[in-house]
Amino acid sequence: MVSAAAARTFDLVIAANRLPVDRHVDPDGTTTWRTSPGGLVTAMESVMHEREAAWVGWAGFPGEAPEAFDDGALRLHPVPLSAEEVTDYYEGFSNDTLWPLYHDVIVPPTFHRSWWHCYRAVNERFADAVAEVAAPGATVWVHDYQLQLVPALLRDQRPDLRIGWFDHIPFPPVELFAQLPWRAPLLRGLIGADFVGFQRPDDARNFIRSCRSVLGATAKGDVVTWQGSDDGHPGSAPRSVRAASVPISIDAAGFRELADRPEVRERAAEIRASLGNPEVVLLGVDRLDYTKGIRHRLRAIEELLADGEIAPPQVTFVQVATPSRERVEAYRTLREQIESTVGRINGDYSHLGDTAVHYLHQSYPREEMAALFQVADIMLVTPLRDGMNLVAKEYVTARHDGGGALVLSEFTGAAEEMRAAYLCNPHDIAGIKETILRAIRDDPAEKQRRMRSLRRRVRTHDVQAWADDFLAALAAAPARPRRRDGP
Ligand code: ADQ
């Protein structure tokens, strides 16, 4: 169902689970929309300027969707979700089936047929909404695991469109993907695209192997060809799709400028003083998610305290854990585990005025995040599995003073590019401990050399480059784009 206001059509259409704005209702009942902070919005702004573009997504609250409206040059098309759909499509199939399955089954995925039916219905609604607003021959960029059926559903209605899909999270090895009862329709959904982009080359390879093994498709290089099917289901026509890695990044210039502001530097000094001016501040910043390895990290910190290798007030650990998906059981359990572990560690190793672990379960403005990064002598980014991890890129960018050190899990997309970090296996507690100590004790010149190299990488591969590379690959697909350094 699309409102009459949707009669305008656009050459570029973005489809993502969420719109790039959040609704705020003031006490007097007036509604305002504020741009949500985040890399995707910035990246899209940079590709959408000078182009008429529309963004199709959920407005973030259940029930009837508002009419389409303009946000600057961007036309926003809210897609409605009922409360039941939020539970079944979003919290259920997206976050309790696909999310754990695509992150190495760190917790067991839940399979419910009713969730799948709902996921399909919501994907159909998104495809219909995009079909309404896309101009003839338009480019459509679909984002992420919540909308994997959209490419084929859209292709069936609108064969004239150029359709791309980008996967922000890992794509699992076929041995895990094959567990999914709906593996075939999901892949058929994706191969409706002309180009599918992934964070790492391994993710693209996993996708190609799944297409071969599950659908019997053939692959030549990074192009998958499927002969189609006569079963009449969505996405039955023969297709060729190219799959390659296009790693996402941050708005490096913007974040550097933010971190350089006098008020941010002053705030950093204030935070350091409030921690008692320790010699070494260790920092973790993550959404409170079981993929982020927070429990393993705390275990390593607890053992370092027990071994007497680190102790407050000289060394202190700050863990920022952003509230996340609190209606999903696995996330509630994780929060309890983490908070009881932090309580135990502080009970055993803190003294009055000297806290071993500072734990903050809150969201902060960008300025505060930049100040925190500047305080961190050692940044701990140790997910068990992560599509990319933008925190690692934000950290090195914020430390343009030349200081700091990054401890980075091998199982992040970021590790593929950020080889100069102190890499570790996040499952290996002894290994994390050793890597943290090495990062603390290494020669300052060696640390600076590593940080310089990391900053250069992020500066030259920023979010603008990511968006440009994706769109160039989409325009040329299934051939490779004519760029030397493109995906
Ligand atoms: P996420 O899993 O959300 O993203 P990440 O890439 O680290 O993970 O991005 C988190 C963002 O939230 C960062 O910009 C960070 O600064 C911000 N943030 C974290 N804690 C915050 C807090 N307390 N207050 C305010 N801001 C906070 C998914 C995938 C990743 C992939 C991204 C982008 O899981 O692997 O890198 O999408 O593709």
Short mmCIF file of C-alpha atoms and ligand atoms in Angstrom, two decimals:
data_model
loop_
_atom_site.label_atom_id
_atom_site.label_comp_id
_atom_site.label_asym_id
_atom_site.label_seq_id
_atom_site.Cartn_x
_atom_site.Cartn_y
_atom_site.Cartn_z
CA MET A 1 0.00 0.00 0.00
CA VAL A 2 1.61 3.21 -1.11
CA SER A 3 0.11 6.64 -0.64
CA ALA A 4 -0.92 8.93 -3.49
CA ALA A 5 1.98 11.18 -2.51
CA ALA A 6 4.32 8.53 -3.97
CA ALA A 7 3.56 9.49 -7.59
CA ARG A 8 7.03 11.11 -7.95
CA THR A 9 9.72 8.72 -9.16
CA PHE A 10 13.50 8.75 -8.69
CA ASP A 11 16.66 7.63 -10.50
CA LEU A 12 18.26 6.43 -7.29
CA VAL A 13 16.38 4.52 -4.60
CA ILE A 14 17.83 3.28 -1.32
CA ALA A 15 16.01 0.52 0.56
CA ALA A 16 17.03 -0.23 4.14
CA ASN A 17 15.20 -1.64 7.14
CA ARG A 18 15.21 1.80 8.82
CA LEU A 19 14.74 5.26 7.42
CA PRO A 20 17.72 7.56 8.09
CA VAL A 21 15.65 9.67 10.51
CA ASP A 22 14.21 9.19 14.01
CA ARG A 23 10.84 10.55 15.08
CA HIS A 24 10.68 12.76 18.16
CA VAL A 25 7.33 13.64 19.66
CA ASP A 26 7.49 16.72 21.91
CA PRO A 27 5.35 16.99 25.07
CA ASP A 28 2.99 19.35 23.20
CA GLY A 29 2.41 16.62 20.60
CA THR A 30 4.41 18.12 17.71
CA THR A 31 6.44 15.65 15.69
CA THR A 32 9.93 16.34 14.42
CA TRP A 33 12.29 14.11 12.45
CA ARG A 34 16.01 14.14 13.20
CA THR A 35 18.65 12.59 11.02
CA SER A 36 19.99 9.49 12.78
CA PRO A 37 23.72 9.66 13.32
CA GLY A 38 25.69 7.04 11.48
CA GLY A 39 27.93 6.19 8.61
CA LEU A 40 25.27 4.93 6.25
CA VAL A 41 23.44 8.25 6.28
CA THR A 42 26.67 10.18 5.69
CA ALA A 43 27.71 7.83 2.90
CA MET A 44 24.36 8.09 1.20
CA GLU A 45 24.30 11.87 1.54
CA SER A 46 27.55 12.01 -0.36
CA VAL A 47 26.25 9.90 -3.25
CA MET A 48 22.83 11.47 -3.32
CA HIS A 49 23.74 15.10 -3.59
CA GLU A 50 22.95 16.45 -7.03
CA ARG A 51 20.67 13.45 -7.63
CA GLU A 52 17.00 13.11 -6.97
CA ALA A 53 16.85 10.20 -4.60
CA ALA A 54 14.34 8.35 -2.43
CA TRP A 55 14.86 6.22 0.67
CA VAL A 56 12.39 3.43 1.48
CA GLY A 57 12.41 2.15 5.07
CA TRP A 58 10.57 1.59 8.32
CA ALA A 59 10.05 4.72 10.45
CA GLY A 60 10.94 2.90 13.68
CA PHE A 61 7.55 2.58 15.38
CA PRO A 62 4.72 0.06 14.82
CA GLY A 63 1.39 0.89 13.25
CA GLU A 64 0.40 3.12 10.38
CA ALA A 65 3.26 4.74 8.49
CA PRO A 66 3.42 8.50 7.97
CA GLU A 67 2.97 9.90 4.45
CA ALA A 68 6.10 10.23 2.30
CA PHE A 69 7.97 13.44 3.11
CA ASP A 70 11.10 15.37 2.11
CA ASP A 71 14.25 15.60 4.19
CA GLY A 72 16.34 18.14 2.31
CA ALA A 73 16.85 16.78 -1.20
CA LEU A 74 15.91 13.27 -0.10
CA ARG A 75 12.40 11.85 -0.39
CA LEU A 76 11.56 9.52 2.50
CA HIS A 77 9.04 6.71 2.02
CA PRO A 78 8.03 5.09 5.29
CA VAL A 79 7.00 1.41 5.10
CA PRO A 80 4.51 0.37 7.79
CA LEU A 81 5.15 -2.54 10.17
CA SER A 82 2.55 -3.80 12.63
CA ALA A 83 3.60 -4.65 16.20
CA GLU A 84 3.38 -8.34 15.27
CA GLU A 85 5.62 -7.78 12.24
CA VAL A 86 8.20 -6.00 14.38
CA THR A 87 8.24 -9.12 16.56
CA ASP A 88 8.28 -11.71 13.79
CA TYR A 89 10.14 -10.09 10.89
CA TYR A 90 12.55 -7.81 12.77
CA GLU A 91 13.22 -9.22 16.23
CA GLY A 92 12.41 -12.78 15.13
CA PHE A 93 13.62 -13.76 11.66
CA SER A 94 16.15 -10.93 11.21
CA ASN A 95 17.68 -10.79 14.68
CA ASP A 96 17.06 -14.25 16.13
CA THR A 97 17.36 -16.42 12.98
CA LEU A 98 19.63 -14.70 10.44
CA TRP A 99 21.85 -12.67 12.81
CA PRO A 100 23.12 -15.66 14.85
CA LEU A 101 23.30 -17.92 11.77
CA TYR A 102 25.41 -15.37 9.89
CA HIS A 103 27.69 -14.81 12.92
CA ASP A 104 29.08 -18.33 13.18
CA VAL A 105 26.15 -19.64 15.29
CA ILE A 106 27.69 -18.07 18.43
CA VAL A 107 24.21 -18.58 19.89
CA PRO A 108 21.82 -21.09 18.28
CA PRO A 109 19.54 -19.55 15.62
CA THR A 110 15.80 -19.97 16.15
CA PHE A 111 13.80 -21.33 13.21
CA HIS A 112 10.06 -20.57 13.14
CA ARG A 113 7.98 -20.95 9.99
CA SER A 114 5.67 -18.14 11.08
CA TRP A 115 8.67 -15.77 11.29
CA TRP A 116 9.74 -16.76 7.77
CA HIS A 117 6.25 -16.12 6.37
CA CYS A 118 6.26 -12.71 8.00
CA TYR A 119 9.78 -11.92 6.68
CA ARG A 120 8.61 -12.78 3.16
CA ALA A 121 5.48 -10.63 3.49
CA VAL A 122 7.47 -7.63 4.75
CA ASN A 123 10.06 -8.05 1.97
CA GLU A 124 7.18 -8.04 -0.54
CA ARG A 125 5.93 -4.79 0.94
CA PHE A 126 9.39 -3.21 0.63
CA ALA A 127 9.70 -4.43 -2.98
CA ASP A 128 6.27 -2.96 -3.83
CA ALA A 129 7.21 0.37 -2.25
CA VAL A 130 10.49 0.54 -4.21
CA ALA A 131 8.73 -0.44 -7.46
CA GLU A 132 6.35 2.51 -6.97
CA VAL A 133 9.03 5.16 -6.55
CA ALA A 134 11.76 3.92 -8.94
CA ALA A 135 11.92 5.77 -12.27
CA PRO A 136 12.36 3.70 -15.48
CA GLY A 137 15.90 2.25 -15.51
CA ALA A 138 16.61 3.55 -11.98
CA THR A 139 19.41 2.31 -9.75
CA VAL A 140 18.21 0.61 -6.55
CA TRP A 141 20.58 -0.03 -3.63
CA VAL A 142 19.16 -2.51 -1.12
CA HIS A 143 20.85 -2.82 2.29
CA ASP A 144 21.44 -5.72 4.58
CA TYR A 145 20.16 -9.02 5.85
CA GLN A 146 16.62 -7.85 6.66
CA LEU A 147 15.86 -7.39 2.92
CA GLN A 148 17.40 -10.36 1.14
CA LEU A 149 14.27 -11.24 -0.84
CA VAL A 150 13.79 -7.72 -2.19
CA PRO A 151 16.14 -7.99 -5.23
CA ALA A 152 14.22 -10.89 -6.88
CA LEU A 153 10.78 -9.63 -5.84
CA LEU A 154 11.62 -6.29 -7.38
CA ARG A 155 13.17 -7.82 -10.51
CA ASP A 156 9.94 -9.75 -11.18
CA GLN A 157 7.94 -6.51 -11.22
CA ARG A 158 10.57 -4.22 -12.71
CA PRO A 159 13.08 -5.92 -15.01
CA ASP A 160 14.23 -2.46 -16.15
CA LEU A 161 15.92 -1.65 -12.83
CA ARG A 162 19.60 -1.96 -11.91
CA ILE A 163 19.57 -3.62 -8.49
CA GLY A 164 22.41 -3.88 -5.98
CA TRP A 165 22.49 -5.38 -2.48
CA PHE A 166 25.08 -4.78 0.22
CA ASP A 167 25.60 -7.14 3.14
CA HIS A 168 26.72 -5.26 6.26
CA ILE A 169 27.25 -8.45 8.24
CA PRO A 170 29.25 -11.61 7.44
CA PHE A 171 27.96 -14.15 4.92
CA PRO A 172 28.41 -17.56 6.54
CA PRO A 173 30.21 -20.60 5.13
CA VAL A 174 27.82 -22.92 3.27
CA GLU A 175 28.22 -25.54 6.02
CA LEU A 176 26.38 -23.15 8.38
CA PHE A 177 24.14 -21.42 5.83
CA ALA A 178 22.80 -24.83 4.76
CA GLN A 179 21.09 -25.18 8.18
CA LEU A 180 18.56 -22.55 7.16
CA PRO A 181 15.27 -24.24 6.17
CA TRP A 182 14.69 -21.40 3.66
CA ARG A 183 18.20 -21.35 2.19
CA ALA A 184 17.05 -21.76 -1.44
CA PRO A 185 14.43 -18.97 -1.53
CA LEU A 186 16.83 -16.66 0.29
CA LEU A 187 19.56 -17.17 -2.32
CA ARG A 188 17.03 -16.80 -5.10
CA GLY A 189 16.07 -13.50 -3.52
CA LEU A 190 19.65 -12.28 -3.68
CA ILE A 191 20.46 -13.41 -7.18
CA GLY A 192 17.68 -11.15 -8.39
CA ALA A 193 20.34 -8.41 -8.01
CA ASP A 194 22.92 -7.41 -10.66
CA PHE A 195 25.65 -6.96 -8.06
CA VAL A 196 25.92 -8.15 -4.45
CA GLY A 197 28.59 -6.51 -2.28
CA PHE A 198 30.20 -7.93 0.86
CA GLN A 199 32.59 -6.71 3.54
CA ARG A 200 35.32 -9.34 2.93
CA PRO A 201 36.40 -11.45 -0.05
CA ASP A 202 35.62 -14.53 2.12
CA ASP A 203 32.00 -13.42 2.47
CA ALA A 204 31.67 -13.12 -1.32
CA ARG A 205 33.24 -16.57 -1.72
CA ASN A 206 30.87 -18.05 0.87
CA PHE A 207 27.92 -16.63 -1.06
CA ILE A 208 29.17 -18.04 -4.37
CA ARG A 209 29.76 -21.48 -2.83
CA SER A 210 26.25 -21.44 -1.34
CA CYS A 211 24.72 -20.61 -4.74
CA ARG A 212 26.58 -23.54 -6.29
CA SER A 213 25.82 -26.00 -3.55
CA VAL A 214 22.20 -25.04 -2.70
CA LEU A 215 20.89 -23.89 -6.10
CA GLY A 216 23.18 -25.83 -8.42
CA ALA A 217 24.27 -22.50 -9.97
CA THR A 218 27.54 -22.24 -11.87
CA ALA A 219 30.27 -19.69 -11.16
CA LYS A 220 32.94 -18.22 -13.39
CA GLY A 221 35.28 -16.05 -11.34
CA ASP A 222 33.00 -13.88 -9.23
CA VAL A 223 29.96 -14.14 -11.51
CA VAL A 224 27.23 -16.61 -10.52
CA THR A 225 24.86 -17.86 -13.22
CA TRP A 226 21.62 -19.60 -12.39
CA GLN A 227 19.52 -21.32 -15.04
CA GLY A 228 16.22 -20.46 -13.38
CA SER A 229 13.34 -22.71 -12.51
CA ASP A 230 9.85 -23.37 -13.80
CA ASP A 231 8.28 -23.67 -10.34
CA GLY A 232 6.60 -20.27 -10.65
CA HIS A 233 8.03 -19.00 -7.34
CA PRO A 234 9.42 -15.46 -7.15
CA GLY A 235 12.76 -15.11 -8.92
CA SER A 236 12.38 -18.03 -11.37
CA ALA A 237 14.03 -16.43 -14.39
CA PRO A 238 17.66 -17.26 -15.37
CA ARG A 239 20.12 -14.75 -13.86
CA SER A 240 23.74 -13.70 -13.66
CA VAL A 241 24.96 -11.76 -10.63
CA ARG A 242 28.43 -10.58 -9.65
CA ALA A 243 29.59 -10.98 -6.02
CA ALA A 244 32.62 -9.08 -4.68
CA SER A 245 33.91 -7.37 -1.56
CA VAL A 246 33.46 -3.63 -1.09
CA PRO A 247 34.49 -2.93 2.52
CA ILE A 248 32.52 -0.18 4.24
CA SER A 249 34.28 2.69 5.99
CA ILE A 250 33.68 5.92 7.90
CA ASP A 251 33.53 9.60 7.03
CA ALA A 252 37.21 9.95 7.98
CA ALA A 253 37.58 13.68 7.23
CA GLY A 254 34.39 14.51 9.14
CA PHE A 255 35.32 12.40 12.16
CA ARG A 256 38.84 13.77 12.26
CA GLU A 257 37.50 17.33 12.16
CA LEU A 258 35.13 16.49 15.02
CA ALA A 259 37.88 14.92 17.13
CA ASP A 260 40.06 17.98 16.58
CA ARG A 261 37.57 20.48 18.00
CA PRO A 262 38.87 22.27 21.12
CA GLU A 263 35.77 21.29 23.12
CA VAL A 264 36.30 17.61 22.29
CA ARG A 265 39.97 17.76 23.37
CA GLU A 266 38.95 19.53 26.57
CA ARG A 267 36.33 16.89 27.21
CA ALA A 268 38.96 14.17 26.71
CA ALA A 269 41.19 15.78 29.37
CA GLU A 270 38.19 16.04 31.68
CA ILE A 271 37.33 12.34 31.24
CA ARG A 272 40.94 11.34 31.93
CA ALA A 273 40.99 13.44 35.10
CA SER A 274 37.66 11.97 36.23
CA LEU A 275 39.23 8.49 35.90
CA GLY A 276 42.03 9.65 38.25
CA ASN A 277 44.59 10.33 35.48
CA PRO A 278 45.62 6.68 35.08
CA GLU A 279 48.81 5.75 33.23
CA VAL A 280 46.90 3.45 30.90
CA VAL A 281 43.23 3.60 29.91
CA LEU A 282 41.87 0.51 28.16
CA LEU A 283 38.59 1.05 26.28
CA GLY A 284 35.90 -1.14 24.71
CA VAL A 285 32.95 0.36 22.77
CA ASP A 286 30.34 -2.02 21.42
CA ARG A 287 26.65 -2.54 20.99
CA LEU A 288 25.73 -4.98 23.75
CA ASP A 289 25.76 -7.98 21.42
CA TYR A 290 27.05 -11.54 21.87
CA THR A 291 29.04 -11.21 18.64
CA LYS A 292 31.23 -8.47 20.12
CA GLY A 293 33.21 -10.74 22.47
CA ILE A 294 32.62 -8.60 25.58
CA ARG A 295 32.49 -11.63 27.92
CA HIS A 296 35.79 -13.02 26.62
CA ARG A 297 37.38 -9.58 26.91
CA LEU A 298 36.22 -9.21 30.52
CA ARG A 299 37.61 -12.64 31.28
CA ALA A 300 41.03 -11.56 29.94
CA ILE A 301 40.89 -8.34 31.99
CA GLU A 302 39.89 -10.26 35.12
CA GLU A 303 42.82 -12.66 34.69
CA LEU A 304 45.27 -9.79 34.09
CA LEU A 305 44.05 -8.23 37.34
CA ALA A 306 44.33 -11.59 39.14
CA ASP A 307 47.87 -12.10 37.77
CA GLY A 308 48.83 -8.63 39.05
CA GLU A 309 49.82 -7.58 35.51
CA ILE A 310 47.44 -4.63 35.63
CA ALA A 311 45.84 -2.84 38.60
CA PRO A 312 43.92 0.33 39.29
CA PRO A 313 44.64 3.22 39.69
CA GLN A 314 47.54 2.90 37.17
CA VAL A 315 45.49 0.88 34.67
CA THR A 316 41.74 1.11 34.29
CA PHE A 317 39.30 -0.43 31.82
CA VAL A 318 36.27 1.45 30.47
CA GLN A 319 33.59 -0.62 28.73
CA VAL A 320 30.83 1.25 26.90
CA ALA A 321 28.03 -1.16 26.00
CA THR A 322 25.28 0.44 23.94
CA PRO A 323 21.79 -0.87 24.75
CA SER A 324 20.65 -3.16 21.93
CA ARG A 325 17.72 -5.47 20.98
CA GLU A 326 16.55 -5.72 24.57
CA ARG A 327 13.37 -7.57 23.65
CA VAL A 328 15.33 -10.57 22.32
CA GLU A 329 16.00 -13.19 25.02
CA ALA A 330 19.66 -13.85 24.11
CA TYR A 331 20.43 -10.14 24.57
CA ARG A 332 18.75 -9.96 27.98
CA THR A 333 20.73 -12.99 29.15
CA LEU A 334 23.98 -11.49 27.86
CA ARG A 335 23.35 -8.23 29.68
CA GLU A 336 22.82 -10.08 32.97
CA GLN A 337 26.01 -12.09 32.46
CA ILE A 338 28.11 -9.04 31.66
CA GLU A 339 26.76 -6.95 34.48
CA SER A 340 27.30 -9.69 37.04
CA THR A 341 30.87 -10.23 35.76
CA VAL A 342 31.65 -6.50 36.02
CA GLY A 343 30.22 -6.51 39.56
CA ARG A 344 32.38 -9.49 40.52
CA ILE A 345 35.57 -7.98 39.04
CA ASN A 346 34.99 -4.65 40.77
CA GLY A 347 34.16 -6.42 44.04
CA ASP A 348 37.48 -8.25 43.88
CA TYR A 349 39.85 -5.66 42.40
CA SER A 350 38.54 -2.12 42.94
CA HIS A 351 39.33 0.03 45.98
CA LEU A 352 37.53 3.11 47.18
CA GLY A 353 38.26 5.72 44.54
CA ASP A 354 40.10 3.23 42.25
CA THR A 355 37.76 1.38 39.93
CA ALA A 356 39.03 -1.60 37.91
CA VAL A 357 36.19 -1.62 35.35
CA HIS A 358 34.01 1.38 34.48
CA TYR A 359 30.89 0.04 32.81
CA LEU A 360 28.54 2.38 30.91
CA HIS A 361 25.32 0.99 29.45
CA GLN A 362 24.41 4.13 27.50
CA SER A 363 24.40 5.83 24.11
CA TYR A 364 26.45 8.98 23.62
CA PRO A 365 26.64 11.82 21.09
CA ARG A 366 29.42 11.59 18.48
CA GLU A 367 31.46 14.28 20.27
CA GLU A 368 31.55 12.24 23.47
CA MET A 369 32.59 9.12 21.53
CA ALA A 370 35.43 11.07 19.89
CA ALA A 371 36.57 12.35 23.31
CA LEU A 372 36.49 8.81 24.74
CA PHE A 373 38.60 7.52 21.84
CA GLN A 374 41.20 10.21 22.55
CA VAL A 375 41.40 9.06 26.16
CA ALA A 376 41.98 5.42 25.18
CA ASP A 377 45.64 4.39 25.25
CA ILE A 378 44.64 0.90 24.19
CA MET A 379 41.43 0.26 22.25
CA LEU A 380 40.06 -3.28 22.58
CA VAL A 381 38.02 -4.35 19.54
CA THR A 382 37.70 -8.10 20.05
CA PRO A 383 34.48 -9.42 18.45
CA LEU A 384 34.04 -13.16 17.93
CA ARG A 385 32.69 -12.25 14.50
CA ASP A 386 31.92 -8.84 12.98
CA GLY A 387 31.05 -7.82 9.41
CA MET A 388 33.41 -4.83 9.54
CA ASN A 389 33.50 -2.94 12.88
CA LEU A 390 33.49 0.79 12.41
CA VAL A 391 34.66 1.49 15.97
CA ALA A 392 38.18 0.35 14.98
CA LYS A 393 38.20 2.85 12.10
CA GLU A 394 36.75 5.65 14.22
CA TYR A 395 39.35 5.08 16.94
CA VAL A 396 42.42 5.34 14.74
CA THR A 397 40.93 8.40 13.02
CA ALA A 398 40.26 10.14 16.34
CA ARG A 399 43.88 9.53 17.47
CA HIS A 400 45.48 11.90 14.95
CA ASP A 401 47.68 13.11 17.82
CA GLY A 402 49.77 10.02 17.02
CA GLY A 403 49.04 8.19 20.27
CA GLY A 404 47.12 5.04 21.08
CA ALA A 405 47.18 1.38 20.05
CA LEU A 406 44.51 -0.85 18.54
CA VAL A 407 44.00 -4.46 19.66
CA LEU A 408 41.85 -6.02 16.94
CA SER A 409 40.15 -9.40 16.54
CA GLU A 410 41.15 -11.42 13.48
CA PHE A 411 37.45 -12.21 13.01
CA THR A 412 36.37 -8.71 12.04
CA GLY A 413 36.12 -7.41 8.49
CA ALA A 414 38.34 -4.54 9.67
CA ALA A 415 41.24 -6.96 10.32
CA GLU A 416 41.39 -7.66 6.59
CA GLU A 417 42.47 -4.07 5.95
CA MET A 418 44.00 -3.04 9.29
CA ARG A 419 46.94 -5.40 9.34
CA ALA A 420 49.06 -2.95 11.37
CA ALA A 421 46.82 -3.41 14.43
CA TYR A 422 47.75 -5.76 17.30
CA LEU A 423 45.77 -8.71 15.97
CA CYS A 424 44.40 -11.42 18.27
CA ASN A 425 42.18 -14.47 18.33
CA PRO A 426 39.27 -13.40 20.58
CA HIS A 427 38.55 -16.99 21.66
CA ASP A 428 42.07 -17.39 23.03
CA ILE A 429 42.02 -15.76 26.49
CA ALA A 430 45.77 -16.24 26.96
CA GLY A 431 46.33 -14.72 23.53
CA ILE A 432 44.16 -11.66 24.29
CA LYS A 433 46.06 -11.13 27.56
CA GLU A 434 49.42 -11.32 25.81
CA THR A 435 48.30 -8.99 23.04
CA ILE A 436 46.98 -6.39 25.52
CA LEU A 437 50.27 -6.48 27.45
CA ARG A 438 52.25 -6.20 24.24
CA ALA A 439 50.19 -3.21 23.16
CA ILE A 440 50.75 -1.57 26.56
CA ARG A 441 54.49 -2.26 26.71
CA ASP A 442 55.61 -1.90 23.09
CA ASP A 443 58.06 0.81 22.16
CA PRO A 444 56.19 4.13 21.58
CA ALA A 445 57.87 4.54 18.17
CA GLU A 446 56.51 1.13 17.10
CA LYS A 447 53.03 2.05 18.29
CA GLN A 448 53.15 5.33 16.41
CA ARG A 449 54.29 3.59 13.25
CA ARG A 450 51.36 1.19 13.45
CA MET A 451 48.84 3.95 14.13
CA ARG A 452 50.15 6.07 11.24
CA SER A 453 49.70 3.18 8.86
CA LEU A 454 46.18 2.45 10.17
CA ARG A 455 45.11 6.08 9.88
CA ARG A 456 46.42 6.29 6.32
CA ARG A 457 44.41 3.23 5.35
CA VAL A 458 41.14 4.65 6.72
CA ARG A 459 41.79 8.09 5.24
CA THR A 460 42.33 6.72 1.74
CA HIS A 461 39.49 4.18 1.97
CA ASP A 462 36.71 6.26 3.47
CA VAL A 463 32.96 5.94 3.21
CA GLN A 464 32.82 8.05 0.07
CA ALA A 465 35.23 5.65 -1.67
CA TRP A 466 33.06 2.74 -0.48
CA ALA A 467 29.87 4.23 -1.93
CA ASP A 468 31.60 5.19 -5.20
CA ASP A 469 33.09 1.70 -5.56
CA PHE A 470 29.75 0.03 -4.88
CA LEU A 471 27.88 2.14 -7.42
CA ALA A 472 30.62 1.70 -10.04
CA ALA A 473 30.48 -2.09 -9.57
CA LEU A 474 26.68 -2.01 -9.78
CA ALA A 475 26.70 0.09 -12.96
CA ALA A 476 29.16 -2.29 -14.69
CA ALA A 477 27.75 -5.62 -13.38
CA PRO A 478 28.07 -8.44 -14.16
CA ALA A 479 31.37 -7.20 -15.67
CA ARG A 480 34.04 -5.64 -13.44
CA PRO A 481 34.08 -1.85 -13.33
CA ARG A 482 36.88 -0.13 -15.27
CA ARG A 483 38.80 1.03 -12.21
CA ARG A 484 42.19 -0.14 -11.13
CA ASP A 485 41.42 -0.17 -7.40
CA GLY A 486 37.68 -0.91 -7.58
CA PRO A 487 36.11 -4.02 -6.03
P1 ADQ B 1 27.25 -2.65 14.29
O1 ADQ B 1 27.20 -4.07 14.72
O2 ADQ B 1 26.29 -1.76 14.95
O3 ADQ B 1 27.09 -2.51 12.70
P2 ADQ B 1 29.86 -1.10 14.26
O4 ADQ B 1 30.41 -1.23 12.88
O5 ADQ B 1 30.92 -1.20 15.30
O6 ADQ B 1 28.80 -2.20 14.63
O7 ADQ B 1 29.15 0.29 14.39
C1 ADQ B 1 28.70 0.78 15.62
C2 ADQ B 1 28.51 2.29 15.54
O8 ADQ B 1 27.81 2.72 16.71
C3 ADQ B 1 29.84 3.04 15.53
O9 ADQ B 1 29.72 4.14 14.68
C4 ADQ B 1 30.00 3.48 17.00
O10 ADQ B 1 30.75 4.67 17.20
C5 ADQ B 1 28.57 3.69 17.41
N1 ADQ B 1 28.42 3.46 18.86
C6 ADQ B 1 28.76 2.36 19.54
N2 ADQ B 1 28.47 2.51 20.84
C7 ADQ B 1 27.94 3.73 20.99
C8 ADQ B 1 27.42 4.47 22.10
N3 ADQ B 1 27.39 3.98 23.35
N4 ADQ B 1 26.94 5.71 21.86
C9 ADQ B 1 26.95 6.21 20.62
N5 ADQ B 1 27.42 5.57 19.54
C10 ADQ B 1 27.89 4.34 19.72
C11 ADQ B 1 26.84 -3.38 11.59
C12 ADQ B 1 27.78 -4.58 11.47
C13 ADQ B 1 29.23 -4.11 11.46
C14 ADQ B 1 29.44 -3.10 10.32
C15 ADQ B 1 28.38 -2.01 10.35
C16 ADQ B 1 28.45 -1.15 9.10
O11 ADQ B 1 27.55 -5.49 12.55
O12 ADQ B 1 30.11 -5.21 11.32
O13 ADQ B 1 30.71 -2.49 10.48
O14 ADQ B 1 27.07 -2.57 10.41
O15 ADQ B 1 28.39 -1.90 7.93
#
